């Protein structure tokens, strides 16, 4: 299981993870580093099974505390049930136009603002919003804590939210659509390019085997050079990047890093990706959100790998 739902739907319940919220002390420009890592580290929970009774009282005032949560809700057709969203929600346009309750962490989220919308359901993420759980339980507000660390877990989350909001048919249709997009991607089984996905550069951070990004790379036909690291987003040494000789390098747009600056890094000139100009600046909003556009992420990365 990879989610926690406190409510009345017939869904698995579990214990809340004690995993700490990531720190801001990352030795990098704070806002952009925190934004990228927040987008990636929003989800981190594994639970145990317990069933609760089902009813048809679907939520009428939802507050979504992450951009991917908003995307899932609107993709399911539950947009009219959403009252407010988080600060970085920018897709779809209908979601971006809704009132904001703050950013990701406790320093920017306002419990008072959330409660002002009289929510009957709050869509949260573990490792980021756990501090709100006690308050919501005291107010009797239903909530969902989520982690999506694989494409399969994204399917499960979409299914869960579709049941909670009363859009089960749309949920299955959305899952089918994403699966069709991914299944239609053409992969050359004789060529699996080595991919370095740079989450951040000071210190260097990449995607490990426990991240959904590792899944994106694999489904797109590539091989993550750090897939042997059993972590979400490990800190890695510059030497280890060079030694692993990536054939494609992916850089998040919000990091502010340019292709030229990557080429100028000391010791990088003999990396195949640098030699062959296979360095790509990618749209964080598309590639780092575990939601309904995950199929598009795989399609776009496939194009980058085989162009």
PDB file of C-alpha atoms in Angstrom:
ATOM      1  CA  UNK A   1       0.000   0.000   0.000  1.00  0.00           C
ATOM      2  CA  UNK A   2       1.203   3.498  -0.602  1.00  0.00           C
ATOM      3  CA  UNK A   3      -1.460   5.767   0.753  1.00  0.00           C
ATOM      4  CA  UNK A   4      -3.443   6.647   3.858  1.00  0.00           C
ATOM      5  CA  UNK A   5      -7.103   7.605   3.746  1.00  0.00           C
ATOM      6  CA  UNK A   6      -8.995   8.739   6.794  1.00  0.00           C
ATOM      7  CA  UNK A   7     -12.640   8.731   5.890  1.00  0.00           C
ATOM      8  CA  UNK A   8     -15.611   6.498   5.208  1.00  0.00           C
ATOM      9  CA  UNK A   9     -14.832   5.027   1.812  1.00  0.00           C
ATOM     10  CA  UNK A  10     -13.984   1.346   1.551  1.00  0.00           C
ATOM     11  CA  UNK A  11     -10.265   1.941   1.090  1.00  0.00           C
ATOM     12  CA  UNK A  12      -7.144   0.638   2.837  1.00  0.00           C
ATOM     13  CA  UNK A  13      -6.091   2.489   5.957  1.00  0.00           C
ATOM     14  CA  UNK A  14      -2.613   2.496   7.363  1.00  0.00           C
ATOM     15  CA  UNK A  15      -0.285   4.014   9.868  1.00  0.00           C
ATOM     16  CA  UNK A  16       1.192   7.417   9.154  1.00  0.00           C
ATOM     17  CA  UNK A  17       4.842   7.411   8.200  1.00  0.00           C
ATOM     18  CA  UNK A  18       7.298   9.064  10.577  1.00  0.00           C
ATOM     19  CA  UNK A  19       9.607  10.013   7.721  1.00  0.00           C
ATOM     20  CA  UNK A  20      10.760  13.613   8.238  1.00  0.00           C
ATOM     21  CA  UNK A  21      10.014  16.477   5.909  1.00  0.00           C
ATOM     22  CA  UNK A  22      13.081  17.274   3.763  1.00  0.00           C
ATOM     23  CA  UNK A  23      15.271  20.063   5.051  1.00  0.00           C
ATOM     24  CA  UNK A  24      15.905  23.369   3.358  1.00  0.00           C
ATOM     25  CA  UNK A  25      19.650  23.140   4.038  1.00  0.00           C
ATOM     26  CA  UNK A  26      20.698  21.816   0.640  1.00  0.00           C
ATOM     27  CA  UNK A  27      23.674  24.091  -0.053  1.00  0.00           C
ATOM     28  CA  UNK A  28      21.894  25.565  -3.109  1.00  0.00           C
ATOM     29  CA  UNK A  29      19.710  28.553  -3.968  1.00  0.00           C
ATOM     30  CA  UNK A  30      16.904  27.887  -1.532  1.00  0.00           C
ATOM     31  CA  UNK A  31      13.727  28.579  -3.462  1.00  0.00           C
ATOM     32  CA  UNK A  32      14.442  26.650  -6.663  1.00  0.00           C
ATOM     33  CA  UNK A  33      16.088  23.729  -4.862  1.00  0.00           C
ATOM     34  CA  UNK A  34      13.212  23.481  -2.409  1.00  0.00           C
ATOM     35  CA  UNK A  35      10.653  23.720  -5.214  1.00  0.00           C
ATOM     36  CA  UNK A  36      12.222  20.886  -7.215  1.00  0.00           C
ATOM     37  CA  UNK A  37      12.705  18.653  -4.191  1.00  0.00           C
ATOM     38  CA  UNK A  38       9.217  19.414  -2.903  1.00  0.00           C
ATOM     39  CA  UNK A  39       7.739  18.367  -6.226  1.00  0.00           C
ATOM     40  CA  UNK A  40       9.691  15.116  -6.073  1.00  0.00           C
ATOM     41  CA  UNK A  41       9.601  14.323  -2.356  1.00  0.00           C
ATOM     42  CA  UNK A  42       5.932  15.028  -1.811  1.00  0.00           C
ATOM     43  CA  UNK A  43       5.057  11.378  -1.303  1.00  0.00           C
ATOM     44  CA  UNK A  44       6.574   8.839   1.124  1.00  0.00           C
ATOM     45  CA  UNK A  45       4.252   6.352   2.829  1.00  0.00           C
ATOM     46  CA  UNK A  46       3.774   2.616   3.061  1.00  0.00           C
ATOM     47  CA  UNK A  47       0.801   1.400   5.046  1.00  0.00           C
ATOM     48  CA  UNK A  48      -1.040  -1.674   6.250  1.00  0.00           C
ATOM     49  CA  UNK A  49      -4.522  -2.872   5.314  1.00  0.00           C
ATOM     50  CA  UNK A  50      -7.724  -2.110   7.156  1.00  0.00           C
ATOM     51  CA  UNK A  51     -11.195  -1.696   5.657  1.00  0.00           C
ATOM     52  CA  UNK A  52     -13.788   0.885   6.581  1.00  0.00           C
ATOM     53  CA  UNK A  53     -17.416   1.072   5.529  1.00  0.00           C
ATOM     54  CA  UNK A  54     -18.450   2.687   2.245  1.00  0.00           C
ATOM     55  CA  UNK A  55     -21.120   5.299   1.633  1.00  0.00           C
ATOM     56  CA  UNK A  56     -22.144   7.697  -1.095  1.00  0.00           C
ATOM     57  CA  UNK A  57     -21.314  10.940   0.662  1.00  0.00           C
ATOM     58  CA  UNK A  58     -18.800  12.264  -1.823  1.00  0.00           C
ATOM     59  CA  UNK A  59     -16.860  15.406  -0.864  1.00  0.00           C
ATOM     60  CA  UNK A  60     -18.233  18.750  -1.984  1.00  0.00           C
ATOM     61  CA  UNK A  61     -15.413  21.041  -0.821  1.00  0.00           C
ATOM     62  CA  UNK A  62     -11.939  19.630  -1.523  1.00  0.00           C
ATOM     63  CA  UNK A  63      -8.653  21.364  -0.759  1.00  0.00           C
ATOM     64  CA  UNK A  64      -5.703  19.993  -2.776  1.00  0.00           C
ATOM     65  CA  UNK A  65      -2.278  20.662  -1.261  1.00  0.00           C
ATOM     66  CA  UNK A  66      -0.059  19.698  -4.209  1.00  0.00           C
ATOM     67  CA  UNK A  67      -0.056  20.452  -7.950  1.00  0.00           C
ATOM     68  CA  UNK A  68      -0.284  16.754  -8.849  1.00  0.00           C
ATOM     69  CA  UNK A  69      -3.294  16.328  -6.544  1.00  0.00           C
ATOM     70  CA  UNK A  70      -5.081  19.126  -8.402  1.00  0.00           C
ATOM     71  CA  UNK A  71      -4.204  17.597 -11.769  1.00  0.00           C
ATOM     72  CA  UNK A  72      -5.606  14.222 -10.743  1.00  0.00           C
ATOM     73  CA  UNK A  73      -8.834  15.722  -9.422  1.00  0.00           C
ATOM     74  CA  UNK A  74      -9.476  17.772 -12.562  1.00  0.00           C
ATOM     75  CA  UNK A  75      -8.545  14.894 -14.863  1.00  0.00           C
ATOM     76  CA  UNK A  76     -11.175  12.797 -13.082  1.00  0.00           C
ATOM     77  CA  UNK A  77     -13.860  15.424 -13.620  1.00  0.00           C
ATOM     78  CA  UNK A  78     -13.929  16.363  -9.942  1.00  0.00           C
ATOM     79  CA  UNK A  79     -12.860  19.961 -10.562  1.00  0.00           C
ATOM     80  CA  UNK A  80     -16.203  21.408  -9.477  1.00  0.00           C
ATOM     81  CA  UNK A  81     -15.693  19.757  -6.085  1.00  0.00           C
ATOM     82  CA  UNK A  82     -12.368  21.572  -5.524  1.00  0.00           C
ATOM     83  CA  UNK A  83     -12.503  24.777  -3.467  1.00  0.00           C
ATOM     84  CA  UNK A  84      -8.814  25.664  -3.163  1.00  0.00           C
ATOM     85  CA  UNK A  85      -5.357  24.529  -4.260  1.00  0.00           C
ATOM     86  CA  UNK A  86      -1.664  25.034  -3.440  1.00  0.00           C
ATOM     87  CA  UNK A  87       0.507  27.945  -4.539  1.00  0.00           C
ATOM     88  CA  UNK A  88       2.387  26.148  -7.343  1.00  0.00           C
ATOM     89  CA  UNK A  89      -0.712  24.735  -9.012  1.00  0.00           C
ATOM     90  CA  UNK A  90      -0.592  25.911 -12.625  1.00  0.00           C
ATOM     91  CA  UNK A  91      -2.309  23.144 -14.581  1.00  0.00           C
ATOM     92  CA  UNK A  92      -4.980  22.876 -15.800  1.00  0.00           C
ATOM     93  CA  UNK A  93      -5.958  26.534 -16.127  1.00  0.00           C
ATOM     94  CA  UNK A  94      -9.203  25.947 -14.219  1.00  0.00           C
ATOM     95  CA  UNK A  95      -7.207  24.696 -11.238  1.00  0.00           C
ATOM     96  CA  UNK A  96      -4.672  27.520 -11.461  1.00  0.00           C
ATOM     97  CA  UNK A  97      -7.517  30.040 -11.231  1.00  0.00           C
ATOM     98  CA  UNK A  98      -8.755  28.721  -7.876  1.00  0.00           C
ATOM     99  CA  UNK A  99      -7.933  30.360  -4.515  1.00  0.00           C
ATOM    100  CA  UNK A 100      -4.583  29.397  -2.961  1.00  0.00           C
ATOM    101  CA  UNK A 101      -3.990  28.183   0.597  1.00  0.00           C
ATOM    102  CA  UNK A 102      -0.183  28.499   0.528  1.00  0.00           C
ATOM    103  CA  UNK A 103       2.775  26.444  -0.648  1.00  0.00           C
ATOM    104  CA  UNK A 104       4.006  22.977   0.277  1.00  0.00           C
ATOM    105  CA  UNK A 105       5.372  23.071   3.821  1.00  0.00           C
ATOM    106  CA  UNK A 106       4.222  24.352   7.179  1.00  0.00           C
ATOM    107  CA  UNK A 107       5.986  27.676   6.716  1.00  0.00           C
ATOM    108  CA  UNK A 108       3.780  28.644   3.793  1.00  0.00           C
ATOM    109  CA  UNK A 109       0.569  26.695   4.413  1.00  0.00           C
ATOM    110  CA  UNK A 110      -2.163  28.325   6.444  1.00  0.00           C
ATOM    111  CA  UNK A 111      -4.422  26.016   8.439  1.00  0.00           C
ATOM    112  CA  UNK A 112      -6.773  28.935   9.027  1.00  0.00           C
ATOM    113  CA  UNK A 113      -6.981  29.565   5.278  1.00  0.00           C
ATOM    114  CA  UNK A 114      -7.641  25.867   4.594  1.00  0.00           C
ATOM    115  CA  UNK A 115     -10.428  25.759   7.187  1.00  0.00           C
ATOM    116  CA  UNK A 116     -11.978  28.930   5.766  1.00  0.00           C
ATOM    117  CA  UNK A 117     -13.091  26.877   2.743  1.00  0.00           C
ATOM    118  CA  UNK A 118     -14.980  24.483   5.038  1.00  0.00           C
ATOM    119  CA  UNK A 119     -13.368  21.406   3.438  1.00  0.00           C
ATOM    120  CA  UNK A 120     -14.907  17.989   3.813  1.00  0.00           C
ATOM    121  CA  UNK A 121     -11.838  16.387   2.199  1.00  0.00           C
ATOM    122  CA  UNK A 122      -8.156  17.425   2.054  1.00  0.00           C
ATOM    123  CA  UNK A 123      -5.789  15.786  -0.428  1.00  0.00           C
ATOM    124  CA  UNK A 124      -2.323  15.766   1.178  1.00  0.00           C
ATOM    125  CA  UNK A 125       1.104  14.182   0.813  1.00  0.00           C
ATOM    126  CA  UNK A 126       3.037  12.260   3.405  1.00  0.00           C
ATOM    127  CA  UNK A 127       6.385  13.617   4.509  1.00  0.00           C
ATOM    128  CA  UNK A 128       5.109  17.126   3.785  1.00  0.00           C
ATOM    129  CA  UNK A 129       1.695  17.580   5.355  1.00  0.00           C
ATOM    130  CA  UNK A 130       1.659  15.144   8.281  1.00  0.00           C
ATOM    131  CA  UNK A 131       1.667  18.024  10.759  1.00  0.00           C
ATOM    132  CA  UNK A 132      -1.925  18.794   9.673  1.00  0.00           C
ATOM    133  CA  UNK A 133      -3.297  15.329  10.404  1.00  0.00           C
ATOM    134  CA  UNK A 134      -4.044  15.915  14.090  1.00  0.00           C
ATOM    135  CA  UNK A 135      -5.900  19.138  13.316  1.00  0.00           C
ATOM    136  CA  UNK A 136      -8.024  17.554  10.596  1.00  0.00           C
ATOM    137  CA  UNK A 137      -8.881  14.604  12.815  1.00  0.00           C
ATOM    138  CA  UNK A 138      -9.928  16.962  15.611  1.00  0.00           C
ATOM    139  CA  UNK A 139     -12.212  18.787  13.148  1.00  0.00           C
ATOM    140  CA  UNK A 140     -13.532  15.522  11.681  1.00  0.00           C
ATOM    141  CA  UNK A 141     -12.228  16.350   8.206  1.00  0.00           C
ATOM    142  CA  UNK A 142     -11.480  13.440   5.873  1.00  0.00           C
ATOM    143  CA  UNK A 143      -8.043  13.377   4.292  1.00  0.00           C
ATOM    144  CA  UNK A 144      -5.796  11.370   2.015  1.00  0.00           C
ATOM    145  CA  UNK A 145      -2.012  11.095   2.425  1.00  0.00           C
ATOM    146  CA  UNK A 146      -0.218   9.938  -0.672  1.00  0.00           C
ATOM    147  CA  UNK A 147       3.028   8.679  -2.078  1.00  0.00           C
ATOM    148  CA  UNK A 148       3.606   7.905  -5.735  1.00  0.00           C
ATOM    149  CA  UNK A 149       7.008   6.275  -6.156  1.00  0.00           C
ATOM    150  CA  UNK A 150       6.175   4.242  -9.268  1.00  0.00           C
ATOM    151  CA  UNK A 151       3.849   4.373 -12.242  1.00  0.00           C
ATOM    152  CA  UNK A 152       1.771   1.558 -10.748  1.00  0.00           C
ATOM    153  CA  UNK A 153       1.317   3.527  -7.539  1.00  0.00           C
ATOM    154  CA  UNK A 154       0.083   6.486  -9.601  1.00  0.00           C
ATOM    155  CA  UNK A 155      -2.562   4.205 -11.133  1.00  0.00           C
ATOM    156  CA  UNK A 156      -3.556   3.097  -7.626  1.00  0.00           C
ATOM    157  CA  UNK A 157      -3.818   6.663  -6.407  1.00  0.00           C
ATOM    158  CA  UNK A 158      -6.009   7.666  -9.343  1.00  0.00           C
ATOM    159  CA  UNK A 159      -8.240   4.689  -8.585  1.00  0.00           C
ATOM    160  CA  UNK A 160      -8.453   5.630  -4.889  1.00  0.00           C
ATOM    161  CA  UNK A 161      -9.297   9.265  -5.551  1.00  0.00           C
ATOM    162  CA  UNK A 162     -11.875   8.313  -8.180  1.00  0.00           C
ATOM    163  CA  UNK A 163     -13.693   6.206  -5.570  1.00  0.00           C
ATOM    164  CA  UNK A 164     -13.470   8.887  -2.898  1.00  0.00           C
ATOM    165  CA  UNK A 165     -14.846  11.600  -5.185  1.00  0.00           C
ATOM    166  CA  UNK A 166     -17.487   9.529  -6.958  1.00  0.00           C
ATOM    167  CA  UNK A 167     -15.773   9.313 -10.348  1.00  0.00           C
ATOM    168  CA  UNK A 168     -14.884   5.625 -10.598  1.00  0.00           C
ATOM    169  CA  UNK A 169     -15.787   5.317 -14.272  1.00  0.00           C
ATOM    170  CA  UNK A 170     -13.652   8.324 -15.172  1.00  0.00           C
ATOM    171  CA  UNK A 171     -10.847   6.937 -13.007  1.00  0.00           C
ATOM    172  CA  UNK A 172     -10.672   3.671 -14.910  1.00  0.00           C
ATOM    173  CA  UNK A 173     -10.889   5.505 -18.218  1.00  0.00           C
ATOM    174  CA  UNK A 174      -7.991   7.757 -17.184  1.00  0.00           C
ATOM    175  CA  UNK A 175      -5.858   4.789 -16.120  1.00  0.00           C
ATOM    176  CA  UNK A 176      -6.621   3.050 -19.416  1.00  0.00           C
ATOM    177  CA  UNK A 177      -5.647   6.189 -21.335  1.00  0.00           C
ATOM    178  CA  UNK A 178      -2.297   6.523 -19.551  1.00  0.00           C
ATOM    179  CA  UNK A 179      -1.536   2.822 -19.992  1.00  0.00           C
ATOM    180  CA  UNK A 180      -2.340   3.074 -23.699  1.00  0.00           C
ATOM    181  CA  UNK A 181      -0.005   6.070 -24.081  1.00  0.00           C
ATOM    182  CA  UNK A 182       2.849   4.223 -22.398  1.00  0.00           C
ATOM    183  CA  UNK A 183       2.234   0.925 -24.183  1.00  0.00           C
ATOM    184  CA  UNK A 184       2.361   2.636 -27.579  1.00  0.00           C
ATOM    185  CA  UNK A 185       5.850   4.026 -26.956  1.00  0.00           C
ATOM    186  CA  UNK A 186       8.341   2.443 -29.362  1.00  0.00           C
ATOM    187  CA  UNK A 187      11.494   1.123 -27.722  1.00  0.00           C
ATOM    188  CA  UNK A 188      14.635  -0.191 -29.391  1.00  0.00           C
ATOM    189  CA  UNK A 189      15.432  -3.337 -27.396  1.00  0.00           C
ATOM    190  CA  UNK A 190      18.970  -3.301 -28.800  1.00  0.00           C
ATOM    191  CA  UNK A 191      19.690   0.209 -27.554  1.00  0.00           C
ATOM    192  CA  UNK A 192      19.011   1.347 -24.001  1.00  0.00           C
ATOM    193  CA  UNK A 193      20.753   4.721 -23.539  1.00  0.00           C
ATOM    194  CA  UNK A 194      22.240   5.494 -20.133  1.00  0.00           C
ATOM    195  CA  UNK A 195      20.435   8.437 -18.533  1.00  0.00           C
ATOM    196  CA  UNK A 196      21.573  10.866 -15.850  1.00  0.00           C
ATOM    197  CA  UNK A 197      18.615  12.769 -14.409  1.00  0.00           C
ATOM    198  CA  UNK A 198      19.918  15.727 -12.435  1.00  0.00           C
ATOM    199  CA  UNK A 199      17.528  16.586  -9.636  1.00  0.00           C
ATOM    200  CA  UNK A 200      19.929  19.200  -8.263  1.00  0.00           C
ATOM    201  CA  UNK A 201      23.556  20.227  -8.639  1.00  0.00           C
ATOM    202  CA  UNK A 202      24.801  21.503  -5.258  1.00  0.00           C
ATOM    203  CA  UNK A 203      25.172  18.853  -4.001  1.00  0.00           C
ATOM    204  CA  UNK A 204      24.542  16.631  -7.013  1.00  0.00           C
ATOM    205  CA  UNK A 205      21.309  14.692  -6.592  1.00  0.00           C
ATOM    206  CA  UNK A 206      19.719  12.187  -8.928  1.00  0.00           C
ATOM    207  CA  UNK A 207      16.854   9.674  -9.083  1.00  0.00           C
ATOM    208  CA  UNK A 208      17.290   6.288  -7.421  1.00  0.00           C
ATOM    209  CA  UNK A 209      15.423   3.035  -7.982  1.00  0.00           C
ATOM    210  CA  UNK A 210      12.649   3.957  -5.524  1.00  0.00           C
ATOM    211  CA  UNK A 211      11.536   7.032  -7.490  1.00  0.00           C
ATOM    212  CA  UNK A 212       8.792   7.183 -10.099  1.00  0.00           C
ATOM    213  CA  UNK A 213      11.337   8.982 -12.305  1.00  0.00           C
ATOM    214  CA  UNK A 214      13.262   5.704 -12.485  1.00  0.00           C
ATOM    215  CA  UNK A 215      10.073   4.169 -13.892  1.00  0.00           C
ATOM    216  CA  UNK A 216       9.688   6.969 -16.461  1.00  0.00           C
ATOM    217  CA  UNK A 217      13.224   6.418 -17.722  1.00  0.00           C
ATOM    218  CA  UNK A 218      12.688   2.663 -18.005  1.00  0.00           C
ATOM    219  CA  UNK A 219       9.309   2.925 -19.753  1.00  0.00           C
ATOM    220  CA  UNK A 220      10.770   5.460 -22.198  1.00  0.00           C
ATOM    221  CA  UNK A 221      13.489   2.982 -23.171  1.00  0.00           C
ATOM    222  CA  UNK A 222      16.416   4.284 -21.139  1.00  0.00           C
ATOM    223  CA  UNK A 223      18.572   3.003 -18.294  1.00  0.00           C
ATOM    224  CA  UNK A 224      18.924   5.163 -15.191  1.00  0.00           C
ATOM    225  CA  UNK A 225      22.634   5.288 -14.291  1.00  0.00           C
ATOM    226  CA  UNK A 226      21.696   5.329 -10.585  1.00  0.00           C
ATOM    227  CA  UNK A 227      19.035   2.615 -10.698  1.00  0.00           C
ATOM    228  CA  UNK A 228      21.293   0.508  -8.463  1.00  0.00           C
ATOM    229  CA  UNK A 229      20.796   2.958  -5.573  1.00  0.00           C
ATOM    230  CA  UNK A 230      17.870   1.856  -3.416  1.00  0.00           C
ATOM    231  CA  UNK A 231      16.730   5.372  -2.576  1.00  0.00           C
ATOM    232  CA  UNK A 232      14.338   8.023  -3.835  1.00  0.00           C
ATOM    233  CA  UNK A 233      16.662  10.912  -4.665  1.00  0.00           C
ATOM    234  CA  UNK A 234      20.208  10.149  -3.476  1.00  0.00           C
ATOM    235  CA  UNK A 235      23.057  12.626  -3.195  1.00  0.00           C
ATOM    236  CA  UNK A 236      25.744  11.423  -5.611  1.00  0.00           C
ATOM    237  CA  UNK A 237      29.346  12.430  -6.247  1.00  0.00           C
ATOM    238  CA  UNK A 238      30.441  14.195  -9.391  1.00  0.00           C
ATOM    239  CA  UNK A 239      33.007  11.435  -9.908  1.00  0.00           C
ATOM    240  CA  UNK A 240      30.294   8.775  -9.904  1.00  0.00           C
ATOM    241  CA  UNK A 241      28.378  10.639 -12.634  1.00  0.00           C
ATOM    242  CA  UNK A 242      31.477  10.865 -14.816  1.00  0.00           C
ATOM    243  CA  UNK A 243      32.449   7.223 -14.262  1.00  0.00           C
ATOM    244  CA  UNK A 244      28.962   5.989 -15.216  1.00  0.00           C
ATOM    245  CA  UNK A 245      29.243   7.696 -18.618  1.00  0.00           C
ATOM    246  CA  UNK A 246      25.651   8.786 -19.271  1.00  0.00           C
ATOM    247  CA  UNK A 247      24.603   9.032 -22.908  1.00  0.00           C
ATOM    248  CA  UNK A 248      21.754  11.447 -22.117  1.00  0.00           C
ATOM    249  CA  UNK A 249      21.721  14.164 -19.446  1.00  0.00           C
ATOM    250  CA  UNK A 250      18.422  15.696 -18.268  1.00  0.00           C
ATOM    251  CA  UNK A 251      18.399  19.024 -16.406  1.00  0.00           C
ATOM    252  CA  UNK A 252      15.312  20.559 -14.721  1.00  0.00           C
ATOM    253  CA  UNK A 253      14.353  23.921 -16.156  1.00  0.00           C
ATOM    254  CA  UNK A 254      13.821  25.560 -12.756  1.00  0.00           C
ATOM    255  CA  UNK A 255      17.403  24.814 -11.682  1.00  0.00           C
ATOM    256  CA  UNK A 256      18.598  27.641 -13.914  1.00  0.00           C
ATOM    257  CA  UNK A 257      21.392  25.460 -15.292  1.00  0.00           C
ATOM    258  CA  UNK A 258      22.132  25.861 -19.005  1.00  0.00           C
ATOM    259  CA  UNK A 259      23.410  23.323 -21.515  1.00  0.00           C
ATOM    260  CA  UNK A 260      26.592  25.360 -21.970  1.00  0.00           C
ATOM    261  CA  UNK A 261      27.305  25.396 -18.236  1.00  0.00           C
ATOM    262  CA  UNK A 262      26.996  21.607 -18.127  1.00  0.00           C
ATOM    263  CA  UNK A 263      29.491  21.297 -20.990  1.00  0.00           C
ATOM    264  CA  UNK A 264      31.911  23.524 -19.079  1.00  0.00           C
ATOM    265  CA  UNK A 265      31.939  21.409 -15.930  1.00  0.00           C
ATOM    266  CA  UNK A 266      35.426  20.173 -15.147  1.00  0.00           C
ATOM    267  CA  UNK A 267      35.923  16.557 -16.216  1.00  0.00           C
ATOM    268  CA  UNK A 268      32.637  16.304 -18.105  1.00  0.00           C
ATOM    269  CA  UNK A 269      33.889  16.855 -21.651  1.00  0.00           C
ATOM    270  CA  UNK A 270      34.485  13.125 -22.247  1.00  0.00           C
ATOM    271  CA  UNK A 271      31.025  12.060 -21.079  1.00  0.00           C
ATOM    272  CA  UNK A 272      29.147  10.673 -24.126  1.00  0.00           C
ATOM    273  CA  UNK A 273      26.137  12.948 -23.525  1.00  0.00           C
ATOM    274  CA  UNK A 274      28.417  15.997 -23.598  1.00  0.00           C
ATOM    275  CA  UNK A 275      30.445  14.795 -26.573  1.00  0.00           C
ATOM    276  CA  UNK A 276      27.306  14.092 -28.595  1.00  0.00           C
ATOM    277  CA  UNK A 277      25.268  17.120 -27.428  1.00  0.00           C
ATOM    278  CA  UNK A 278      22.620  14.960 -25.735  1.00  0.00           C
ATOM    279  CA  UNK A 279      21.925  17.367 -22.883  1.00  0.00           C
ATOM    280  CA  UNK A 280      18.269  18.334 -22.534  1.00  0.00           C
ATOM    281  CA  UNK A 281      16.568  20.971 -20.368  1.00  0.00           C
ATOM    282  CA  UNK A 282      13.228  19.484 -19.300  1.00  0.00           C
ATOM    283  CA  UNK A 283       9.957  20.957 -18.061  1.00  0.00           C
ATOM    284  CA  UNK A 284       9.751  20.151 -14.340  1.00  0.00           C
ATOM    285  CA  UNK A 285       5.995  20.642 -14.294  1.00  0.00           C
ATOM    286  CA  UNK A 286       5.508  17.811 -16.773  1.00  0.00           C
ATOM    287  CA  UNK A 287       8.269  15.428 -15.737  1.00  0.00           C
ATOM    288  CA  UNK A 288       8.235  15.714 -11.932  1.00  0.00           C
ATOM    289  CA  UNK A 289       4.520  15.473 -11.191  1.00  0.00           C
ATOM    290  CA  UNK A 290       3.196  11.983 -10.509  1.00  0.00           C
ATOM    291  CA  UNK A 291      -0.228  12.477 -12.021  1.00  0.00           C
ATOM    292  CA  UNK A 292      -2.398  12.117 -15.126  1.00  0.00           C
ATOM    293  CA  UNK A 293       0.273  13.462 -17.506  1.00  0.00           C
ATOM    294  CA  UNK A 294       2.740  10.693 -16.660  1.00  0.00           C
ATOM    295  CA  UNK A 295       2.059   9.030 -20.029  1.00  0.00           C
ATOM    296  CA  UNK A 296       3.011  12.260 -21.793  1.00  0.00           C
ATOM    297  CA  UNK A 297       6.232  12.334 -19.758  1.00  0.00           C
ATOM    298  CA  UNK A 298       7.165   8.871 -21.028  1.00  0.00           C
ATOM    299  CA  UNK A 299       6.331   9.842 -24.627  1.00  0.00           C
ATOM    300  CA  UNK A 300       8.399  13.048 -24.460  1.00  0.00           C
ATOM    301  CA  UNK A 301      11.371  11.319 -22.864  1.00  0.00           C
ATOM    302  CA  UNK A 302      11.226   8.564 -25.476  1.00  0.00           C
ATOM    303  CA  UNK A 303      11.547  11.249 -28.166  1.00  0.00           C
ATOM    304  CA  UNK A 304      14.560  12.742 -26.383  1.00  0.00           C
ATOM    305  CA  UNK A 305      16.278   9.373 -26.044  1.00  0.00           C
ATOM    306  CA  UNK A 306      15.822   8.287 -29.654  1.00  0.00           C
ATOM    307  CA  UNK A 307      15.877  11.547 -31.610  1.00  0.00           C
TER     308      UNK A 307
END
